[in-house]
Every structure is written in C-alpha cells, then in structure tokens.
Coordinates of C-alpha atoms and ligand atoms in Angstrom, one line a residue:
M1 CA 105.9 144.2 86.4
T2 CA 108.3 143.4 83.7
D3 CA 108.0 140.6 81.5
Y4 CA 111.6 139.5 81.8
F5 CA 110.8 136.2 83.7
R6 CA 107.8 135.6 81.8
G7 CA 106.5 131.9 81.9
I8 CA 108.9 131.2 84.9
P9 CA 106.8 130.1 87.9
A10 CA 107.5 131.0 91.7
I11 CA 109.7 128.1 92.9
A12 CA 108.3 125.7 95.4
Y13 CA 109.5 122.8 97.4
E14 CA 108.5 119.4 95.7
G15 CA 110.9 116.9 97.6
P16 CA 113.9 114.9 96.5
N17 CA 112.0 112.9 93.9
S18 CA 110.5 115.8 91.9
T19 CA 111.7 115.9 88.2
N20 CA 110.5 119.5 87.7
E21 CA 113.4 121.7 86.9
F22 CA 111.5 124.6 88.5
A23 CA 111.2 123.1 91.9
F24 CA 113.3 122.7 95.2
R25 CA 114.2 119.3 96.0
H26 CA 115.8 120.0 99.3
Y27 CA 115.2 123.6 100.3
N28 CA 112.0 123.6 102.1
P29 CA 111.9 127.0 104.0
D30 CA 109.5 125.9 106.8
E31 CA 111.3 122.7 107.6
V32 CA 112.6 122.8 111.2
I33 CA 116.1 121.6 111.5
L34 CA 117.7 121.4 114.9
G35 CA 115.0 123.6 116.1
K36 CA 115.1 126.3 113.6
R37 CA 113.4 127.1 110.1
M38 CA 115.6 126.1 107.1
E39 CA 115.0 129.8 105.9
D40 CA 116.3 131.0 109.0
H41 CA 119.5 128.8 109.3
L42 CA 120.5 129.6 105.7
R43 CA 119.6 133.1 105.3
F44 CA 119.9 133.1 101.5
A45 CA 120.9 136.3 99.8
V46 CA 121.0 137.2 96.0
A47 CA 124.1 139.4 94.8
Y48 CA 122.8 142.4 92.8
W49 CA 126.1 142.7 91.0
H50 CA 126.4 139.2 89.4
S51 CA 122.9 138.7 88.6
F52 CA 121.9 142.1 87.3
A53 CA 125.0 144.1 86.5
Y54 CA 127.5 141.4 85.0
Q55 CA 127.7 141.5 81.4
G56 CA 129.2 138.2 80.6
G57 CA 132.6 139.6 80.2
D58 CA 135.9 137.7 80.7
P59 CA 139.7 138.7 80.2
F60 CA 139.4 137.8 76.5
G61 CA 136.1 139.1 75.5
G62 CA 133.4 141.6 76.6
Q63 CA 129.6 141.6 76.9
T64 CA 127.6 138.5 75.8
F65 CA 124.5 139.4 77.8
E66 CA 121.9 141.6 76.6
R67 CA 119.8 142.5 79.4
P68 CA 116.9 145.1 78.8
W69 CA 118.0 147.1 81.6
F70 CA 121.6 147.6 80.7
G71 CA 122.7 151.2 80.3
E72 CA 123.4 154.3 82.6
T73 CA 120.1 156.2 83.0
M74 CA 118.0 156.1 86.0
A75 CA 114.9 154.8 84.5
L76 CA 116.9 151.6 83.5
A77 CA 118.2 151.5 87.1
R78 CA 114.6 151.3 88.2
Q79 CA 113.8 148.7 85.6
K80 CA 116.7 146.9 86.9
A81 CA 115.4 146.9 90.6
D82 CA 111.8 145.8 89.2
V83 CA 113.5 142.7 87.7
A84 CA 115.6 142.1 91.0
F85 CA 112.6 142.0 93.0
E86 CA 110.6 139.9 90.7
M87 CA 113.6 137.3 90.9
F88 CA 113.8 137.6 94.5
D89 CA 109.9 136.7 94.7
I90 CA 110.3 133.7 92.3
L91 CA 113.1 132.3 94.4
N92 CA 111.4 133.4 97.7
V93 CA 114.8 134.5 98.8
P94 CA 114.8 136.3 102.3
F95 CA 117.8 138.7 101.2
Y96 CA 119.8 140.5 98.7
C97 CA 123.2 142.4 98.8
F98 CA 124.5 145.4 96.7
H99 CA 127.4 147.7 95.9
D100 CA 126.5 151.4 95.0
A101 CA 127.8 150.7 91.4
D102 CA 125.5 147.7 90.8
M103 CA 122.2 149.8 91.2
R104 CA 122.8 153.4 90.1
P105 CA 124.5 155.0 87.2
E106 CA 127.8 156.7 88.0
G107 CA 127.6 160.5 88.0
K108 CA 130.0 163.1 86.5
T109 CA 130.6 164.3 90.1
F110 CA 130.3 162.7 93.4
A111 CA 127.3 164.8 94.2
E112 CA 125.7 163.4 91.1
S113 CA 126.4 159.7 92.2
K114 CA 125.2 160.3 95.6
R115 CA 121.9 161.6 94.2
N116 CA 121.5 158.9 92.0
L117 CA 122.2 156.4 94.9
D118 CA 119.7 158.1 97.1
E119 CA 116.9 158.1 94.6
I120 CA 117.6 154.2 94.0
V121 CA 117.5 153.6 97.5
D122 CA 114.3 155.3 98.0
Y123 CA 112.9 153.2 95.1
L124 CA 114.2 150.0 96.7
A125 CA 112.9 151.0 100.3
D126 CA 109.5 151.4 98.6
K127 CA 109.9 148.0 96.9
Q128 CA 110.8 146.4 100.3
T129 CA 107.4 147.5 101.7
R130 CA 105.8 145.4 99.2
H131 CA 108.2 142.4 98.6
K132 CA 109.6 139.9 101.1
A133 CA 113.3 140.4 100.4
R134 CA 115.5 142.6 102.8
L135 CA 119.0 143.8 102.5
L136 CA 121.6 141.4 104.3
W137 CA 124.5 143.8 103.5
G138 CA 125.4 146.8 101.4
T139 CA 129.0 147.7 100.4
S140 CA 130.8 150.2 98.3
N141 CA 132.6 149.3 94.9
L142 CA 135.9 150.8 95.7
F143 CA 137.7 148.8 92.8
S144 CA 136.2 149.3 89.4
H145 CA 136.4 153.0 88.6
R146 CA 139.8 154.1 87.4
R147 CA 140.1 156.6 90.6
W148 CA 140.7 153.5 92.7
M149 CA 143.4 151.9 90.7
S150 CA 146.0 152.4 93.3
G151 CA 143.8 151.6 96.2
A152 CA 141.0 153.3 98.3
A153 CA 141.8 153.6 102.0
T154 CA 145.5 152.6 100.9
N155 CA 146.0 154.9 98.2
P156 CA 149.2 157.3 98.0
D157 CA 147.0 160.1 97.3
P158 CA 144.9 161.4 100.3
D159 CA 142.5 162.7 98.2
V160 CA 141.4 159.2 97.2
Y161 CA 141.2 158.4 100.8
A162 CA 138.5 161.2 101.1
Y163 CA 136.6 160.0 98.4
A164 CA 136.7 156.3 99.8
A165 CA 135.4 157.8 103.0
A166 CA 132.5 159.8 101.2
T167 CA 131.5 156.6 99.5
V168 CA 131.5 154.3 102.4
K169 CA 129.8 156.9 104.5
A170 CA 127.0 157.2 101.6
N171 CA 126.8 153.3 101.5
L172 CA 126.8 152.9 105.2
D173 CA 123.9 155.5 105.2
A174 CA 121.9 153.7 102.8
T175 CA 122.5 150.2 104.2
V176 CA 120.9 151.6 107.3
K177 CA 117.9 153.3 105.5
L178 CA 117.3 149.8 103.7
G179 CA 117.4 148.0 107.2
G180 CA 120.5 146.2 106.3
Q181 CA 122.0 143.9 108.8
N182 CA 125.6 144.0 107.8
Y183 CA 128.0 146.3 106.0
V184 CA 130.8 144.5 104.0
L185 CA 134.4 146.0 103.1
W186 CA 136.3 144.0 100.5
G187 CA 139.6 145.5 99.9
G188 CA 139.6 145.0 96.1
R189 CA 142.6 147.3 95.3
E190 CA 143.7 147.5 99.0
G191 CA 147.1 145.8 98.3
Y192 CA 150.0 146.4 95.7
E193 CA 151.2 145.4 92.2
T194 CA 154.9 146.1 92.9
L195 CA 156.8 146.8 96.1
L196 CA 159.0 149.2 94.0
N197 CA 156.3 151.8 94.4
T198 CA 154.8 150.8 97.5
D199 CA 155.2 152.0 101.1
L200 CA 153.8 149.1 102.8
A201 CA 153.8 150.5 106.2
I202 CA 151.9 153.8 105.4
E203 CA 149.2 152.0 103.4
R204 CA 148.7 149.3 106.1
S205 CA 148.4 151.9 108.8
N206 CA 145.9 154.1 106.8
A207 CA 143.8 151.1 106.3
G208 CA 143.6 150.5 109.9
R209 CA 142.9 154.3 110.6
F210 CA 140.0 153.9 108.1
L211 CA 138.4 150.9 109.4
T212 CA 138.6 152.6 112.9
Q213 CA 136.7 155.5 111.3
V214 CA 134.3 153.6 109.8
V215 CA 133.6 151.7 113.1
E216 CA 133.2 155.0 115.1
Y217 CA 130.8 156.3 112.4
K218 CA 128.8 153.1 112.6
H219 CA 128.4 153.9 116.5
K220 CA 127.7 157.4 115.8
I221 CA 124.6 156.8 113.7
G222 CA 123.6 153.8 115.8
F223 CA 123.9 151.0 113.2
K224 CA 123.1 147.9 115.1
G225 CA 124.5 145.6 112.2
A226 CA 127.8 144.1 112.0
I227 CA 130.9 145.6 110.1
L228 CA 132.5 142.7 108.1
I229 CA 135.7 142.5 106.4
E230 CA 136.0 140.0 103.4
P231 CA 139.4 138.4 103.1
K232 CA 141.0 137.7 99.8
P233 CA 144.8 137.0 99.2
Q234 CA 145.2 138.4 95.6
E235 CA 143.2 139.4 92.5
P236 CA 142.7 142.1 91.4
S237 CA 145.8 143.1 93.4
K238 CA 149.1 141.1 93.0
H239 CA 148.7 141.0 97.0
Q240 CA 146.1 142.1 99.0
Y241 CA 146.5 143.1 102.9
D242 CA 143.2 141.1 104.0
Y243 CA 144.8 137.8 102.8
D244 CA 142.8 135.2 104.7
V245 CA 141.0 135.1 108.4
S246 CA 144.2 134.8 110.4
T247 CA 145.8 137.8 108.9
V248 CA 142.5 140.0 109.0
Y249 CA 142.5 138.9 112.7
G250 CA 146.1 140.1 113.3
F251 CA 145.1 143.3 111.6
L252 CA 142.0 143.7 113.7
K253 CA 144.0 143.1 117.1
D254 CA 146.7 145.6 115.9
F255 CA 144.1 148.4 115.6
G256 CA 141.9 146.9 118.7
L257 CA 139.0 146.2 116.4
E258 CA 138.6 142.5 117.1
K259 CA 135.6 142.8 119.1
E260 CA 134.1 145.2 116.5
V261 CA 134.5 143.7 113.1
Q262 CA 133.9 140.2 111.9
V263 CA 134.6 138.4 108.5
N264 CA 132.6 137.5 105.5
I265 CA 134.2 134.5 104.2
E266 CA 134.0 133.4 100.5
Q267 CA 134.8 129.8 99.5
G268 CA 136.6 130.9 96.2
H269 CA 138.9 133.2 98.1
A270 CA 139.6 130.5 100.8
I271 CA 140.6 128.4 98.0
L272 CA 142.9 131.1 96.4
A273 CA 144.6 131.6 99.7
G274 CA 145.5 127.8 99.8
H275 CA 142.8 126.9 102.4
S276 CA 139.7 125.1 102.5
F277 CA 136.5 126.9 103.1
E278 CA 135.8 125.0 106.3
H279 CA 139.3 125.9 107.5
E280 CA 138.5 129.6 107.1
I281 CA 135.1 129.3 108.9
A282 CA 136.3 127.0 111.6
T283 CA 139.4 129.6 112.3
A284 CA 137.0 132.5 112.3
A285 CA 134.7 130.9 114.8
A286 CA 137.7 129.8 117.0
L287 CA 138.7 133.6 117.0
G288 CA 135.3 134.7 117.7
I289 CA 135.0 136.7 114.4
F290 CA 132.6 134.5 112.3
G291 CA 130.2 136.7 110.4
S292 CA 128.7 135.8 107.2
I293 CA 129.5 133.6 103.7
D294 CA 129.9 134.2 100.2
M295 CA 128.8 131.1 98.9
N296 CA 130.6 130.8 95.3
R297 CA 133.1 128.2 94.2
N298 CA 136.2 128.5 92.1
D299 CA 136.9 126.1 89.3
Y300 CA 140.0 124.2 91.0
Q301 CA 141.9 123.9 87.7
S302 CA 141.9 127.7 86.7
G303 CA 143.6 129.1 89.7
W304 CA 141.3 132.2 89.7
D305 CA 138.1 133.6 91.2
T306 CA 135.4 132.2 88.7
D307 CA 132.4 132.8 91.1
Q308 CA 130.5 129.6 90.3
F309 CA 127.3 128.5 92.0
P310 CA 127.9 125.7 94.5
N311 CA 126.7 122.3 93.1
N312 CA 128.5 119.9 95.3
H313 CA 126.7 119.1 98.5
V314 CA 129.1 116.7 100.0
E315 CA 131.9 119.5 99.8
K316 CA 129.3 122.1 101.2
A317 CA 128.3 119.8 104.2
V318 CA 131.6 120.1 105.8
A319 CA 131.2 123.9 105.7
F320 CA 127.8 123.9 107.1
Y321 CA 129.0 121.5 109.9
E322 CA 131.4 124.2 111.0
I323 CA 128.6 127.0 110.7
L324 CA 126.4 125.0 112.9
R325 CA 129.3 124.2 115.3
A326 CA 129.9 127.9 115.5
G327 CA 126.2 128.4 116.5
G328 CA 125.0 129.4 113.1
Y329 CA 124.5 133.0 111.7
T330 CA 123.3 135.9 113.9
T331 CA 123.4 138.9 111.4
G332 CA 125.2 137.0 108.8
G333 CA 123.8 134.8 105.7
T334 CA 124.5 132.9 102.6
N335 CA 125.2 135.2 99.9
F336 CA 125.5 133.8 96.3
D337 CA 128.4 136.0 95.2
A338 CA 128.1 133.7 92.2
K339 CA 127.4 134.4 88.5
V340 CA 126.4 132.3 85.6
R341 CA 128.7 131.6 82.8
R342 CA 128.9 134.0 80.0
Q343 CA 127.3 131.4 77.6
S344 CA 124.3 131.2 80.0
L345 CA 122.2 133.9 78.4
D346 CA 118.6 132.7 79.3
P347 CA 116.4 134.3 82.0
A348 CA 116.0 130.8 83.1
D349 CA 119.5 130.3 83.8
L350 CA 119.6 133.0 86.2
I351 CA 116.9 131.2 88.2
L352 CA 118.0 127.8 88.0
S353 CA 121.5 128.7 88.8
H354 CA 120.3 130.0 92.2
V355 CA 117.7 127.0 92.6
G356 CA 120.6 124.7 92.3
G357 CA 122.8 126.6 94.5
M358 CA 120.0 126.8 97.3
D359 CA 119.3 123.0 96.9
T360 CA 123.0 122.3 97.2
C361 CA 123.1 124.3 100.5
A362 CA 120.0 123.1 101.9
R363 CA 121.0 119.3 101.3
A364 CA 124.4 120.0 102.8
L365 CA 122.8 121.7 105.9
K366 CA 120.5 118.6 106.4
S367 CA 123.6 116.5 106.5
A368 CA 125.6 118.6 108.7
A369 CA 122.5 118.8 111.1
A370 CA 122.1 115.1 111.1
L371 CA 125.9 114.4 111.8
L372 CA 125.9 117.0 114.5
N373 CA 122.6 115.8 116.2
S374 CA 124.2 112.2 116.2
G375 CA 126.9 113.5 118.4
E376 CA 129.1 110.8 116.9
L377 CA 131.9 113.3 115.5
E378 CA 131.8 115.5 118.7
A379 CA 132.1 112.4 120.7
H380 CA 135.4 111.3 119.1
R381 CA 136.8 115.0 119.3
A382 CA 135.8 115.3 123.0
E383 CA 137.6 112.0 123.7
R384 CA 140.6 113.1 121.8
Y385 CA 141.0 116.1 124.1
A386 CA 139.5 114.6 127.2
G387 CA 143.1 114.7 128.8
W388 CA 143.1 118.5 129.2
A389 CA 140.1 118.3 131.6
A390 CA 142.2 116.5 134.1
P391 CA 143.4 118.8 137.1
V392 CA 147.0 117.8 136.4
A393 CA 146.7 119.2 132.8
K394 CA 145.1 122.3 133.9
A395 CA 147.7 122.9 136.6
M396 CA 150.3 122.5 133.9
L397 CA 148.8 125.3 131.8
A398 CA 148.6 127.6 135.0
G399 CA 152.3 126.9 136.0
S400 CA 155.8 127.5 134.4
L401 CA 157.6 125.7 131.7
E402 CA 160.1 124.4 134.4
Q403 CA 156.9 122.9 136.3
A404 CA 155.6 121.2 133.0
A405 CA 159.1 119.8 132.6
A406 CA 159.5 118.4 135.9
R407 CA 156.5 116.1 135.5
V408 CA 158.4 114.1 132.9
T409 CA 160.7 112.7 135.3
A410 CA 158.5 112.9 138.6
E411 CA 155.6 110.9 136.8
G412 CA 157.8 108.9 134.6
I413 CA 156.0 110.1 131.5
E414 CA 156.6 108.3 128.2
P415 CA 153.7 109.5 125.8
Q416 CA 151.9 106.5 124.0
P417 CA 150.8 107.6 120.4
K418 CA 147.0 107.0 119.7
S419 CA 145.3 106.8 116.4
G420 CA 143.9 109.9 114.9
K421 CA 141.2 107.7 113.0
Q422 CA 141.0 110.0 110.2
E423 CA 139.7 107.5 107.7
R424 CA 137.0 106.0 110.1
L425 CA 135.8 109.5 110.7
E426 CA 135.8 110.2 106.9
N427 CA 133.6 106.9 106.6
L428 CA 131.4 108.2 109.3
W429 CA 130.9 111.4 107.3
N430 CA 130.1 109.4 104.3
R431 CA 127.2 107.9 106.2
F432 CA 125.5 111.1 106.5
V433 CA 126.0 113.0 102.9
Ligands
XLS501 C1 135.3 139.7 94.9 C2 134.4 139.8 96.2 C3 133.4 140.8 96.0 C4 132.9 141.0 97.3 C5 132.0 142.3 97.4 O1 135.9 138.9 94.7 O2 133.9 138.7 96.3 O3 132.3 140.5 95.3 O4 132.2 140.1 97.7 O5 132.6 143.4 97.1
NI502 NI1 132.6 138.2 97.8
NI503 NI1 135.2 137.0 95.2

C-alpha cells in the first residue's frame, strides 16, 4: 500500500441527489439497462499515460506535477503501478490501458528496454490476480523518443521500421500476457511535416505492409483480441495518414484488412478532423469496423487535442446512442484518454476527474438507452426510408441505370418533397436528456 490517496474513500453509487463529492450520482455498475449491467455496457478504462506519466507540461512550460513515483528506475515504476491499482480500486473501474513508455524506464538499448518491460508486465500480471482491473488494450509509444521523429513504420530509414516491428511485437506479447482484449495502433508520427522531403507512396505502402505483418503475427500467436487503428488527422504530424474513420477504411480495403482491423475512435480526434464524435461512430458502425472509444474532449476554442474529461452528458448521449445502435462494445470499451489540467495538482483531482467522466457517460448512456427503448426516433427513421422496402425500389437497385430512368415516364413520377422534421426530432431528444 502507498499512502498517495490517503483519506480518499472507495467511490460508491449514492444516486442523483447525493451531495457527496466522492460518490457516483449516475454510475451504478450493477444497474441493468437494456438487459445488460451498466459496467458491462460502459467498460471504463483508465489511461496509464495521462494519470500516472503525464507531468503537467504544455507547449509553454514543463512539469507542474510532483508525483512521488516520477523518475527512471524500476523501483519507481513498481511504485507507479502500486498507485495505479490503488486508483483502479478506488474508482472500481474494470479496465486500464498502457503504452510501454508509460510503465517502464527507457533502457540504453532495445534489450534493456525490453527487460524493463517484461519485468513490469510480470509485476502487473501479479497485481491483476489480486485486484479487479484488467487490461482493455496495450499499445506502443512510437512517437515520443527522437528515433521516431520521422515516423515509425513510415520512416524513410528501414532500421526504424525494424525497431518499430520489435517494439510492437514486444507490446503485443505483453498485451497477450496481461490478458488484454485489444491492441491499439495510433500513428502519432505516421504522417509528414512537408511534402518537400516526403515520398508519400512509399510511406503509405510501408504502413500497409506493417499493419499486415501485425495482423499475421496476431494470428500466429493466437491473440483473440481485436487490432484497432486510432484515427487522427494531424498533431503531432502536420498531416497524418489515418485521418479519420473513412480514410482508415479506404486504407484497410486497399490492403485487404477491413475484416481484420477495427477503429478506436477518440472524440477529440473526430473534432480535429472536422467531424462530430457521433458521425465517426456511426460511420464505423455502418462500415462494420467499430471497435472502441477514447473518451476525451477538446476545448472547442483551442483547436488542438486538449484531452479533457467529458463533462457534458447531453453531448455524450448522442454518441452513446450510436454505440447502442451499433450493438454496443464487444472487445472495446470507454477509455479515458484524458488528463487533468496542469493546475490540478491534488491526488483528489485525479480521482474526481474520473468520477465526473464516469458519471457523465453513465447519465448519457441512460438517456440514450431510454430513447432507443422508446423506439420513437427509430420509428421516424424507418418511416423515412420505408420506400426502399417496396419491390419496385428493390428491382430498381438490381437493374440498370436505363431501367431506373424509364420509371420516370412510365410511372409519371414527380417526387413530392417531405419534411426532414429535424427540429421535431431535436425536441424529442431533449425529452430524454
Ligand atoms: C493521442 C492519442 C494517444 C492514443 C494512444 O492523441 O490519443 O493517446 O490514444 O497512443
Ligand atoms: Ni487516444
Ligand atoms: Ni488523442
């Protein structure tokens, strides 16, 4: 036991009227919604990097946090893991997520980094036997160290490709060892700063080959979890190849991987791409590649990935509606890829940020489930598209352009526009939030 969270109680559900800061008002893990426990719907995960490795820096200033486990030794890495599991217990979260670099000190050589990783993975595996939290997903940090500055799999230097392969292999093995349910690839430096020094065709084709090799290795070792790509349009690269869900789908199709790889959608990234979160979720669901969620918002004025905790349940309800319509998560979950602000120094800030985020999502889920259960919105949607069930419409799709065209004169067609009823549907939504 560390004493980092001394005095902070385990967080329990007390209902919407509770005034206790250290309580859930909406997140009630055992409450059954649409036939499933809330915990199993939401599948919350804490991000190791933001909660335990982030030091409070921003582009204008460095460290503001002074966590007792900061430093590059294995003893401190173990202390960090101790605190992490204490926090998972306090929050009663079922999952966490990691990058290698969040958990272990960087070694002087690959072999030393790998030894450090293996040691900390054994330590976490042992902790998992005595605590509730399990691994939602593992990933590799292929963007912080200077070796990755020109990309990982898309680096002009083949030796960096090799180093990326060794790193991903090590982290996929670590994910399997910890019983992880997914492995995520976010292409932080897989993009470019300027076309003047970039061969876009080589980079894109190497990225496709790399992903294919990852999928082949996954099957070789019998990993049953999902491989997920996390789209983001820019930042840190000026332009990133995995721009958004549609772009990733085109990329997967190109390399024949659309049945092998799904997406991890982050709200902040969706916004940077000029989309809404729900658009990205609905697109992934429609394409059959919906996997998991990174639940962190941007500040709408700042124009960059500020990784803030969600605190607007009305906004999140629309997203959870799309997740429910897609059938919910299978291996995926709701990962708080979110960090407290650099002035939020207290241990309590780490806990309460998650409590607020979990409550926001739980409240959003309840609204979304109630609306879905009422069937009202779906009835409107079904009515709007009902014409496509008619035999004449089906025959038209099966036939040629000329046959479709011939209907106009043969049947004397003059389409009558109908209301899209947007405001009425918005009013309907507002009855449920
Ligand atoms: C950065 C990404 C990153 C991924 C994991 O913007 O969101 O945190 O989720 O590498
Ligand atoms: Ni993310
Ligand atoms: Ni992000």
